mmCIF file of C-alpha atoms in Angstrom:
data_model
loop_
_atom_site.group_PDB
_atom_site.id
_atom_site.type_symbol
_atom_site.label_atom_id
_atom_site.label_comp_id
_atom_site.label_asym_id
_atom_site.label_seq_id
_atom_site.Cartn_x
_atom_site.Cartn_y
_atom_site.Cartn_z
ATOM 1 C CA MET A 1 -13.049 58.274 34.107
ATOM 2 C CA GLY A 2 -14.964 55.535 32.628
ATOM 3 C CA LYS A 3 -14.999 51.730 33.934
ATOM 4 C CA THR A 4 -15.650 48.638 32.079
ATOM 5 C CA MET A 5 -17.067 45.622 33.777
ATOM 6 C CA LEU A 6 -15.353 42.334 33.020
ATOM 7 C CA GLY A 7 -17.587 40.045 34.947
ATOM 8 C CA PRO A 8 -16.424 37.987 37.898
ATOM 9 C CA GLN A 9 -12.749 37.470 37.687
ATOM 10 C CA THR A 10 -9.771 36.592 39.741
ATOM 11 C CA LEU A 11 -8.076 39.930 38.599
ATOM 12 C CA ILE A 12 -5.734 40.981 41.248
ATOM 13 C CA TYR A 13 -2.264 42.811 40.786
ATOM 14 C CA PRO A 14 0.160 41.473 41.449
ATOM 15 C CA MET A 15 -0.077 37.645 42.435
ATOM 16 C CA LEU A 16 2.536 36.003 44.640
ATOM 17 C CA ALA A 17 5.030 33.272 43.517
ATOM 18 C CA PHE A 18 5.518 30.603 46.209
ATOM 19 C CA LEU A 19 6.901 27.088 46.066
ATOM 20 C CA VAL A 20 4.601 25.100 48.239
ATOM 21 C CA GLY A 21 6.211 21.764 49.356
ATOM 22 C CA ALA A 22 4.814 18.614 50.877
ATOM 23 C CA ASN A 23 5.892 14.973 51.069
ATOM 24 C CA VAL A 24 3.778 12.905 48.883
ATOM 25 C CA ASP A 25 4.180 8.997 49.505
ATOM 26 C CA GLY A 26 7.214 9.913 51.515
ATOM 27 C CA LYS A 27 8.926 12.025 48.828
ATOM 28 C CA PRO A 28 9.303 15.658 48.672
ATOM 29 C CA ASN A 29 7.426 17.705 46.037
ATOM 30 C CA PHE A 30 6.901 21.285 45.248
ATOM 31 C CA MET A 31 4.384 23.307 43.361
ATOM 32 C CA ALA A 32 4.242 26.958 42.306
ATOM 33 C CA VAL A 33 1.263 28.789 44.006
ATOM 34 C CA ALA A 34 0.289 32.284 42.993
ATOM 35 C CA TRP A 35 -2.904 32.288 45.042
ATOM 36 C CA GLY A 36 -2.174 32.654 48.758
ATOM 37 C CA GLY A 37 -1.387 35.144 51.440
ATOM 38 C CA ILE A 38 -1.169 35.645 55.209
ATOM 39 C CA ALA A 39 -4.431 34.669 56.716
ATOM 40 C CA ASN A 40 -3.591 35.561 60.585
ATOM 41 C CA GLY A 41 -1.347 37.473 62.785
ATOM 42 C CA GLU A 42 -1.226 35.848 66.133
ATOM 43 C CA PRO A 43 -0.680 32.860 65.736
ATOM 44 C CA PRO A 44 0.822 33.309 62.389
ATOM 45 C CA MET A 45 -1.057 31.552 59.435
ATOM 46 C CA ILE A 46 -0.811 31.418 55.670
ATOM 47 C CA SER A 47 -3.364 30.293 53.323
ATOM 48 C CA VAL A 48 -2.640 28.665 49.744
ATOM 49 C CA ALA A 49 -5.387 27.863 47.222
ATOM 50 C CA ILE A 50 -4.731 24.606 45.585
ATOM 51 C CA ARG A 51 -6.959 22.916 42.863
ATOM 52 C CA HIS A 52 -8.141 19.658 44.274
ATOM 53 C CA LYS A 53 -6.559 17.087 42.075
ATOM 54 C CA ARG A 54 -3.002 18.549 42.502
ATOM 55 C CA TYR A 55 -0.281 16.180 43.477
ATOM 56 C CA THR A 56 1.007 18.301 46.269
ATOM 57 C CA LEU A 57 -2.304 18.641 47.908
ATOM 58 C CA LYS A 58 -2.305 14.737 48.222
ATOM 59 C CA GLY A 59 0.833 15.097 50.286
ATOM 60 C CA ILE A 60 -0.423 18.028 52.330
ATOM 61 C CA LYS A 61 -3.366 15.993 53.170
ATOM 62 C CA GLN A 62 -1.435 12.912 54.157
ATOM 63 C CA ASN A 63 0.878 14.828 56.653
ATOM 64 C CA MET A 64 -1.324 17.733 57.389
ATOM 65 C CA THR A 65 1.744 19.892 57.001
ATOM 66 C CA PHE A 66 3.262 21.964 54.288
ATOM 67 C CA SER A 67 6.049 24.324 53.482
ATOM 68 C CA VAL A 68 6.055 27.670 51.904
ATOM 69 C CA ASN A 69 9.403 28.567 50.169
ATOM 70 C CA ILE A 70 10.051 32.075 48.768
ATOM 71 C CA PRO A 71 12.073 31.932 45.596
ATOM 72 C CA SER A 72 14.431 34.707 44.417
ATOM 73 C CA THR A 73 14.830 35.901 40.914
ATOM 74 C CA ASP A 74 17.464 33.736 40.112
ATOM 75 C CA MET A 75 15.027 30.742 40.703
ATOM 76 C CA VAL A 76 12.397 31.926 38.342
ATOM 77 C CA LYS A 77 13.041 28.995 35.784
ATOM 78 C CA GLU A 78 12.634 26.332 38.627
ATOM 79 C CA THR A 79 9.666 28.098 40.026
ATOM 80 C CA ASP A 80 7.932 28.154 36.503
ATOM 81 C CA TYR A 81 8.991 24.524 36.142
ATOM 82 C CA CYS A 82 7.190 23.543 39.337
ATOM 83 C CA GLY A 83 4.107 25.249 37.899
ATOM 84 C CA ILE A 84 4.052 23.521 34.493
ATOM 85 C CA ILE A 85 4.500 20.001 35.246
ATOM 86 C CA SER A 86 2.930 17.476 37.942
ATOM 87 C CA GLY A 87 5.226 15.627 40.637
ATOM 88 C CA ALA A 88 3.050 12.663 39.660
ATOM 89 C CA ILE A 89 5.036 12.622 36.414
ATOM 90 C CA VAL A 90 8.344 13.814 37.205
ATOM 91 C CA ASN A 91 10.821 14.252 40.195
ATOM 92 C CA LYS A 92 10.791 17.971 40.524
ATOM 93 C CA THR A 93 13.235 17.962 43.328
ATOM 94 C CA LYS A 94 15.670 16.142 41.255
ATOM 95 C CA ASP A 95 15.051 18.141 38.107
ATOM 96 C CA CYS A 96 15.526 21.561 39.797
ATOM 97 C CA GLN A 97 18.333 20.454 41.861
ATOM 98 C CA PHE A 98 16.740 21.619 44.939
ATOM 99 C CA LYS A 99 18.592 20.774 48.230
ATOM 100 C CA VAL A 100 15.949 19.600 50.492
ATOM 101 C CA PHE A 101 16.279 20.064 54.346
ATOM 102 C CA TYR A 102 14.020 19.663 57.173
ATOM 103 C CA GLY A 103 13.497 21.708 60.121
ATOM 104 C CA LYS A 104 11.202 21.547 63.071
ATOM 105 C CA LEU A 105 8.563 19.346 61.557
ATOM 106 C CA ASP A 106 9.657 15.974 60.167
ATOM 107 C CA SER A 107 7.353 15.884 57.400
ATOM 108 C CA VAL A 108 7.889 19.376 55.803
ATOM 109 C CA PRO A 109 10.437 19.497 52.990
ATOM 110 C CA LEU A 110 12.263 22.924 52.689
ATOM 111 C CA ILE A 111 14.163 24.296 49.763
ATOM 112 C CA GLU A 112 17.655 25.293 50.792
ATOM 113 C CA GLN A 113 18.194 27.660 47.921
ATOM 114 C CA CYS A 114 15.014 29.653 48.711
ATOM 115 C CA PRO A 115 15.976 32.498 50.889
ATOM 116 C CA VAL A 116 12.698 32.209 53.176
ATOM 117 C CA ASN A 117 11.157 28.929 54.148
ATOM 118 C CA LEU A 118 8.102 28.585 56.281
ATOM 119 C CA GLU A 119 6.986 25.354 58.111
ATOM 120 C CA CYS A 120 3.327 25.012 58.402
ATOM 121 C CA LYS A 121 0.849 22.864 60.161
ATOM 122 C CA VAL A 122 -2.644 22.673 58.510
ATOM 123 C CA VAL A 123 -5.528 24.084 60.610
ATOM 124 C CA HIS A 124 -8.202 24.120 57.988
ATOM 125 C CA VAL A 125 -8.907 22.877 54.538
ATOM 126 C CA LEU A 126 -12.052 24.614 52.981
ATOM 127 C CA ASP A 127 -13.481 23.339 49.767
ATOM 128 C CA LEU A 128 -14.390 26.470 47.980
ATOM 129 C CA GLY A 129 -15.297 25.158 44.730
ATOM 130 C CA SER A 130 -12.599 24.434 42.150
ATOM 131 C CA HIS A 131 -9.836 24.898 44.893
ATOM 132 C CA SER A 132 -9.082 23.836 48.450
ATOM 133 C CA LEU A 133 -8.035 26.720 50.568
ATOM 134 C CA VAL A 134 -5.430 25.329 52.840
ATOM 135 C CA ILE A 135 -4.710 27.348 55.931
ATOM 136 C CA GLY A 136 -1.565 26.653 57.808
ATOM 137 C CA GLN A 137 -0.232 27.741 61.157
ATOM 138 C CA ILE A 138 3.512 28.904 60.535
ATOM 139 C CA GLU A 139 5.434 26.890 63.047
ATOM 140 C CA GLU A 140 8.921 27.935 62.081
ATOM 141 C CA THR A 141 10.771 30.497 59.749
ATOM 142 C CA HIS A 142 14.034 29.961 58.197
ATOM 143 C CA VAL A 143 15.967 32.809 56.423
ATOM 144 C CA SER A 144 19.469 32.194 54.641
ATOM 145 C CA ASP A 145 22.108 33.722 56.464
ATOM 146 C CA SER A 146 23.280 35.449 53.265
ATOM 147 C CA CYS A 147 19.898 37.284 53.200
ATOM 148 C CA LEU A 148 20.224 38.770 56.676
ATOM 149 C CA THR A 149 21.572 42.234 57.335
ATOM 150 C CA ASP A 150 22.515 42.649 61.022
ATOM 151 C CA GLY A 151 20.462 39.490 61.743
ATOM 152 C CA LYS A 152 17.241 40.815 60.102
ATOM 153 C CA PRO A 153 15.786 39.548 56.743
ATOM 154 C CA ASP A 154 16.808 42.030 54.014
ATOM 155 C CA ALA A 155 14.190 42.217 50.896
ATOM 156 C CA ASN A 156 17.120 43.684 48.858
ATOM 157 C CA LYS A 157 19.003 40.367 49.423
ATOM 158 C CA ILE A 158 16.005 38.005 49.235
ATOM 159 C CA LYS A 159 14.970 39.411 45.713
ATOM 160 C CA PRO A 160 11.434 37.989 45.702
ATOM 161 C CA PHE A 161 9.423 38.154 42.515
ATOM 162 C CA VAL A 162 5.648 38.223 41.773
ATOM 163 C CA TYR A 163 3.458 36.852 39.085
ATOM 164 C CA THR A 164 1.332 39.138 36.897
ATOM 165 C CA THR A 165 -1.335 38.427 34.428
ATOM 166 C CA ALA A 166 -3.097 40.522 31.625
ATOM 167 C CA PRO A 167 -2.131 41.203 29.165
ATOM 168 C CA ALA A 168 0.736 38.528 29.518
ATOM 169 C CA THR A 169 1.569 35.937 32.250
ATOM 170 C CA GLN A 170 5.006 36.745 33.442
ATOM 171 C CA TYR A 171 7.341 37.135 36.551
ATOM 172 C CA GLN A 172 8.247 40.613 37.594
ATOM 173 C CA ALA A 173 10.947 41.514 40.016
ATOM 174 C CA LEU A 174 10.371 44.254 42.630
ATOM 175 C CA GLY A 175 10.957 47.852 41.457
ATOM 176 C CA LYS A 176 11.753 51.261 43.037
ATOM 177 C CA VAL A 177 10.552 52.039 46.570
ATOM 178 C CA VAL A 178 7.555 54.446 46.051
ATOM 179 C CA ALA A 179 7.184 55.452 49.767
ATOM 180 C CA LYS A 180 7.783 54.617 53.371
ATOM 181 C CA ALA A 181 4.999 52.883 55.061
ATOM 182 C CA PHE A 182 2.943 54.312 57.870
ATOM 183 C CA SER A 183 4.637 57.506 56.954
ATOM 184 C CA ILE A 184 3.686 59.074 53.807
ATOM 185 C CA GLY A 185 -0.041 58.712 54.708
ATOM 186 C CA LYS A 186 0.453 61.543 57.405
ATOM 187 C CA GLU A 187 0.958 64.105 54.764
ATOM 188 C CA LEU A 188 -2.814 63.981 54.438
ATOM 189 C CA LYS A 189 -4.896 66.119 56.510
ATOM 190 C CA ALA A 190 -7.352 64.360 58.689
ATOM 191 C CA SER A 191 -11.041 65.764 58.709
ATOM 192 C CA GLN A 192 -11.549 65.373 62.645
ATOM 193 C CA MET B 1 24.356 28.045 52.790
ATOM 194 C CA GLY B 2 23.511 28.446 56.427
ATOM 195 C CA LYS B 3 19.963 29.130 57.501
ATOM 196 C CA THR B 4 18.853 31.122 60.714
ATOM 197 C CA MET B 5 15.652 30.307 62.415
ATOM 198 C CA LEU B 6 13.569 33.216 63.476
ATOM 199 C CA GLY B 7 10.464 31.489 64.999
ATOM 200 C CA PRO B 8 6.939 31.449 63.682
ATOM 201 C CA GLN B 9 6.645 34.653 61.841
ATOM 202 C CA THR B 10 4.397 36.294 59.039
ATOM 203 C CA LEU B 11 7.517 36.527 56.762
ATOM 204 C CA ILE B 12 6.526 36.586 53.294
ATOM 205 C CA TYR B 13 7.678 38.712 50.389
ATOM 206 C CA PRO B 14 6.026 40.790 49.142
ATOM 207 C CA MET B 15 2.695 41.441 50.534
ATOM 208 C CA LEU B 16 -0.069 43.145 48.780
ATOM 209 C CA ALA B 17 -1.563 46.605 48.981
ATOM 210 C CA PHE B 18 -5.477 46.581 48.640
ATOM 211 C CA LEU B 19 -7.942 48.951 49.752
ATOM 212 C CA VAL B 20 -10.870 47.141 51.225
ATOM 213 C CA GLY B 21 -14.183 48.980 51.299
ATOM 214 C CA ALA B 22 -17.384 48.549 52.991
ATOM 215 C CA ASN B 23 -20.231 50.628 53.946
ATOM 216 C CA VAL B 24 -20.248 51.170 57.690
ATOM 217 C CA ASP B 25 -23.485 52.491 59.337
ATOM 218 C CA GLY B 26 -24.279 53.482 55.786
ATOM 219 C CA LYS B 27 -21.164 55.459 54.987
ATOM 220 C CA PRO B 28 -18.347 54.173 52.921
ATOM 221 C CA ASN B 29 -15.130 53.294 54.610
ATOM 222 C CA PHE B 30 -11.902 51.959 53.230
ATOM 223 C CA MET B 31 -8.890 50.309 54.918
ATOM 224 C CA ALA B 32 -5.277 49.146 53.838
ATOM 225 C CA VAL B 33 -4.985 45.438 53.728
ATOM 226 C CA ALA B 34 -1.742 43.661 53.076
ATOM 227 C CA TRP B 35 -2.815 40.125 54.082
ATOM 228 C CA GLY B 36 -5.096 38.500 51.351
ATOM 229 C CA GLY B 37 -5.014 36.741 48.198
ATOM 230 C CA ILE B 38 -7.285 34.880 45.622
ATOM 231 C CA ALA B 39 -8.897 31.985 47.677
ATOM 232 C CA ASN B 40 -10.690 30.192 44.624
ATOM 233 C CA GLY B 41 -10.833 29.907 40.841
ATOM 234 C CA GLU B 42 -14.328 28.844 40.116
ATOM 235 C CA PRO B 43 -16.322 30.738 41.475
ATOM 236 C CA PRO B 44 -13.654 33.289 41.826
ATOM 237 C CA MET B 45 -13.185 34.106 45.448
ATOM 238 C CA ILE B 46 -10.711 36.362 47.488
ATOM 239 C CA SER B 47 -9.677 36.297 50.954
ATOM 240 C CA VAL B 48 -8.681 39.094 53.294
ATOM 241 C CA ALA B 49 -7.383 39.085 56.910
ATOM 242 C CA ILE B 50 -8.817 41.787 59.061
ATOM 243 C CA ARG B 51 -8.056 42.407 62.754
ATOM 244 C CA HIS B 52 -11.443 41.709 64.670
ATOM 245 C CA LYS B 53 -11.924 45.348 65.971
ATOM 246 C CA ARG B 54 -11.401 47.121 62.589
ATOM 247 C CA TYR B 55 -14.032 49.599 61.796
ATOM 248 C CA THR B 56 -14.400 48.357 58.212
ATOM 249 C CA LEU B 57 -14.976 44.756 59.478
ATOM 250 C CA LYS B 58 -18.102 46.062 61.164
ATOM 251 C CA GLY B 59 -19.362 47.285 57.816
ATOM 252 C CA ILE B 60 -18.483 44.015 56.097
ATOM 253 C CA LYS B 61 -20.443 42.153 58.711
ATOM 254 C CA GLN B 62 -23.362 44.572 58.423
ATOM 255 C CA ASN B 63 -23.782 44.101 54.794
ATOM 256 C CA MET B 64 -22.030 40.813 54.299
ATOM 257 C CA THR B 65 -20.267 42.443 51.211
ATOM 258 C CA PHE B 66 -16.934 44.278 50.694
ATOM 259 C CA SER B 67 -14.796 45.607 47.931
ATOM 260 C CA VAL B 68 -11.189 45.184 46.984
ATOM 261 C CA ASN B 69 -9.719 48.262 44.980
ATOM 262 C CA ILE B 70 -6.226 47.877 43.724
ATOM 263 C CA PRO B 71 -4.473 51.222 43.962
ATOM 264 C CA SER B 72 -1.899 52.427 41.436
ATOM 265 C CA THR B 73 1.447 53.995 42.601
ATOM 266 C CA ASP B 74 -0.024 57.386 42.295
ATOM 267 C CA MET B 75 -2.155 56.543 45.116
ATOM 268 C CA VAL B 76 0.282 55.358 47.625
ATOM 269 C CA LYS B 77 -0.311 58.342 49.947
ATOM 270 C CA GLU B 78 -4.079 57.705 50.070
ATOM 271 C CA THR B 79 -3.313 53.788 50.576
ATOM 272 C CA ASP B 80 -1.118 54.571 53.556
ATOM 273 C CA TYR B 81 -3.539 56.907 55.028
ATOM 274 C CA CYS B 82 -6.104 54.340 54.777
ATOM 275 C CA GLY B 83 -3.804 51.976 56.825
ATOM 276 C CA ILE B 84 -2.908 54.550 59.472
ATOM 277 C CA ILE B 85 -6.115 55.913 60.872
ATOM 278 C CA SER B 86 -9.419 54.354 61.487
ATOM 279 C CA GLY B 87 -12.643 55.316 59.887
ATOM 280 C CA ALA B 88 -14.310 55.595 63.416
ATOM 281 C CA ILE B 89 -12.218 58.727 63.890
ATOM 282 C CA VAL B 90 -12.088 60.407 60.312
ATOM 283 C CA ASN B 91 -13.939 60.287 57.129
ATOM 284 C CA LYS B 92 -11.224 58.899 54.960
ATOM 285 C CA THR B 93 -13.505 59.102 51.666
ATOM 286 C CA LYS B 94 -13.348 62.651 52.164
ATOM 287 C CA ASP B 95 -9.632 63.012 53.359
ATOM 288 C CA CYS B 96 -8.396 61.098 50.388
ATOM 289 C CA GLN B 97 -11.050 62.840 47.868
ATOM 290 C CA PHE B 98 -12.198 59.253 46.834
ATOM 291 C CA LYS B 99 -14.979 59.340 44.277
ATOM 292 C CA VAL B 100 -17.225 56.484 45.424
ATOM 293 C CA PHE B 101 -19.374 54.515 42.795
ATOM 294 C CA TYR B 102 -21.599 51.511 43.179
ATOM 295 C CA GLY B 103 -21.938 48.724 40.765
ATOM 296 C CA LYS B 104 -23.711 45.489 40.895
ATOM 297 C CA LEU B 105 -24.185 45.372 44.442
ATOM 298 C CA ASP B 106 -26.009 48.236 46.429
ATOM 299 C CA SER B 107 -23.887 48.001 49.467
ATOM 300 C CA VAL B 108 -20.370 47.856 48.041
ATOM 301 C CA PRO B 109 -18.321 51.151 47.735
ATOM 302 C CA LEU B 110 -16.073 51.326 44.992
ATOM 303 C CA ILE B 111 -13.099 53.781 44.535
ATOM 304 C CA GLU B 112 -13.195 55.303 41.105
ATOM 305 C CA GLN B 113 -9.598 56.278 41.124
ATOM 306 C CA CYS B 114 -8.371 52.639 41.692
ATOM 307 C CA PRO B 115 -7.942 51.034 38.171
ATOM 308 C CA VAL B 116 -9.274 47.563 39.432
ATOM 309 C CA ASN B 117 -12.300 47.096 41.711
ATOM 310 C CA LEU B 118 -13.894 43.977 42.947
ATOM 311 C CA GLU B 119 -17.328 43.542 44.194
ATOM 312 C CA CYS B 120 -17.463 40.637 46.673
ATOM 313 C CA LYS B 121 -20.168 38.865 48.668
ATOM 314 C CA VAL B 122 -19.006 37.342 51.901
ATOM 315 C CA VAL B 123 -19.245 33.493 51.814
ATOM 316 C CA HIS B 124 -16.950 32.691 54.985
ATOM 317 C CA VAL B 125 -15.715 34.415 57.980
ATOM 318 C CA LEU B 126 -13.167 32.597 59.883
ATOM 319 C CA ASP B 127 -12.035 33.577 63.324
ATOM 320 C CA LEU B 128 -8.281 32.502 63.302
ATOM 321 C CA GLY B 129 -7.035 34.262 66.309
ATOM 322 C CA SER B 130 -6.246 37.869 66.059
ATOM 323 C CA HIS B 131 -7.728 38.195 62.829
ATOM 324 C CA SER B 132 -11.033 37.319 60.963
ATOM 325 C CA LEU B 133 -10.218 35.696 57.442
ATOM 326 C CA VAL B 134 -12.969 36.990 55.369
ATOM 327 C CA ILE B 135 -13.584 35.114 52.141
ATOM 328 C CA GLY B 136 -15.724 36.666 49.512
ATOM 329 C CA GLN B 137 -17.000 35.553 46.277
ATOM 330 C CA ILE B 138 -16.232 38.006 43.432
ATOM 331 C CA GLU B 139 -19.507 39.161 41.853
ATOM 332 C CA GLU B 140 -18.293 41.812 39.430
ATOM 333 C CA THR B 141 -14.899 43.263 38.284
ATOM 334 C CA HIS B 142 -14.470 46.706 37.110
ATOM 335 C CA VAL B 143 -11.406 48.116 35.333
ATOM 336 C CA SER B 144 -10.610 51.808 34.416
ATOM 337 C CA ASP B 145 -10.927 52.361 30.684
ATOM 338 C CA SER B 146 -7.562 53.942 30.716
ATOM 339 C CA CYS B 147 -5.990 50.817 32.018
ATOM 340 C CA LEU B 148 -7.141 48.725 29.171
ATOM 341 C CA THR B 149 -5.439 47.771 25.909
ATOM 342 C CA ASP B 150 -7.317 46.348 23.287
ATOM 343 C CA GLY B 151 -10.110 45.707 25.799
ATOM 344 C CA LYS B 152 -8.087 43.866 28.090
ATOM 345 C CA PRO B 153 -6.575 44.912 31.441
ATOM 346 C CA ASP B 154 -2.890 46.182 31.191
ATOM 347 C CA ALA B 155 -0.712 45.757 34.211
ATOM 348 C CA ASN B 156 1.716 48.416 32.710
ATOM 349 C CA LYS B 157 -1.140 51.026 32.807
ATOM 350 C CA ILE B 158 -2.627 49.697 36.147
ATOM 351 C CA LYS B 159 0.760 50.289 37.757
ATOM 352 C CA PRO B 160 0.133 48.235 41.083
ATOM 353 C CA PHE B 161 2.569 48.247 44.042
ATOM 354 C CA VAL B 162 3.392 45.822 47.025
ATOM 355 C CA TYR B 163 4.242 46.191 50.596
ATOM 356 C CA THR B 164 7.373 44.816 51.765
ATOM 357 C CA THR B 165 8.604 44.641 55.535
ATOM 358 C CA ALA B 166 12.065 43.735 56.892
ATOM 359 C CA PRO B 167 14.193 45.652 56.989
ATOM 360 C CA ALA B 168 11.831 48.566 56.412
ATOM 361 C CA THR B 169 8.246 48.764 55.899
ATOM 362 C CA GLN B 170 7.722 50.369 52.523
ATOM 363 C CA TYR B 171 5.715 50.295 49.219
ATOM 364 C CA GLN B 172 7.480 49.170 46.105
ATOM 365 C CA ALA B 173 6.563 49.340 42.495
ATOM 366 C CA LEU B 174 6.874 46.334 40.151
ATOM 367 C CA GLY B 175 10.173 46.080 38.452
ATOM 368 C CA LYS B 176 11.563 44.530 35.419
ATOM 369 C CA VAL B 177 9.988 41.437 33.725
ATOM 370 C CA VAL B 178 12.443 38.626 34.813
ATOM 371 C CA ALA B 179 10.691 35.759 32.521
ATOM 372 C CA LYS B 180 7.412 34.721 30.702
ATOM 373 C CA ALA B 181 5.319 32.289 32.787
ATOM 374 C CA PHE B 182 4.609 28.893 31.652
ATOM 375 C CA SER B 183 7.596 29.060 29.397
ATOM 376 C CA ILE B 184 10.994 29.544 30.901
ATOM 377 C CA GLY B 185 10.455 26.452 32.888
ATOM 378 C CA LYS B 186 10.296 24.497 29.751
ATOM 379 C CA GLU B 187 14.309 24.949 29.592
ATOM 380 C CA LEU B 188 14.610 22.289 32.263
ATOM 381 C CA LYS B 189 14.786 18.924 31.664
ATOM 382 C CA ALA B 190 12.185 16.572 32.954
ATOM 383 C CA SER B 191 13.273 13.338 34.514
ATOM 384 C CA GLN B 192 10.538 11.111 32.936
#
């Protein structure tokens, strides 16, 4: 099997599709973020990579807080919109008809329509070059009641989606379950 | 729509499924990592969160390099295996029949069977609590020739999968395309 070298690239599959929120000059704004992930277990932390000049980053730095809102497939249009245009130009909350609520932290706008919302306090901002890597401690997690089964979050109801690039930039739903985790691997024999 | 607060949790959907590799005491080892993501654009960087005592982290610190290998759905068993058992106990490369190759950097073991391989040089290691957040600059990207279409990476051939939790821990393939990115959002009217 041959390999082709493509040079240094941010080529991972898939990428995530979050709506990161912050109050900018006192008003809620949201941006689409594909670059991020869980950064720590205890205490729970998440990282998001944001280009320095982005309007939402201004709000994150003003309050040192932000939200991560996980949209479902029926919010793909709004998510894309939040990735196309700047909150410095339009009122995305209004244009997307987001119902904004606040939880434990005063300065963290959360989107009611998103099934999962994380409230985060900034613990680190790393300037890595083109982007700031913002690392936040997750202070509270909200899940829509309609996405719970027996009181637990249910991915089948949350219906998240991912962002993929190459060849096309697109959003994809999750597909079939290919295996149970911490289980199928046991079929391989260990060389002890 | 009501919301339920679940306390601070690492609850994002989905999570990724990477095989992170390093030479530990001179021998290649790989672990499954769900917590990570792109951390910077220019230069390209990636972050992975690894529990301090993990065997692979020892190798990363020895060489200050690591690899990120993106498995396809036909490697779900091997990926899960690499998340279940420690390389301190077994030889995962042998058990999984990984064909290991080296690219630009001498100390970065890459898995030939994985369609996408990133070679990374460590630029930061942050101790965030239970985990080290390892940030690496991507020095080279390898893609299997069989996963290229007209010389470009093709996600339909790469066939990545994701890791989801709650209610069950499982691996899921990518599903249908729900929208074109940087396109469907234009259907929303801007409040200028």
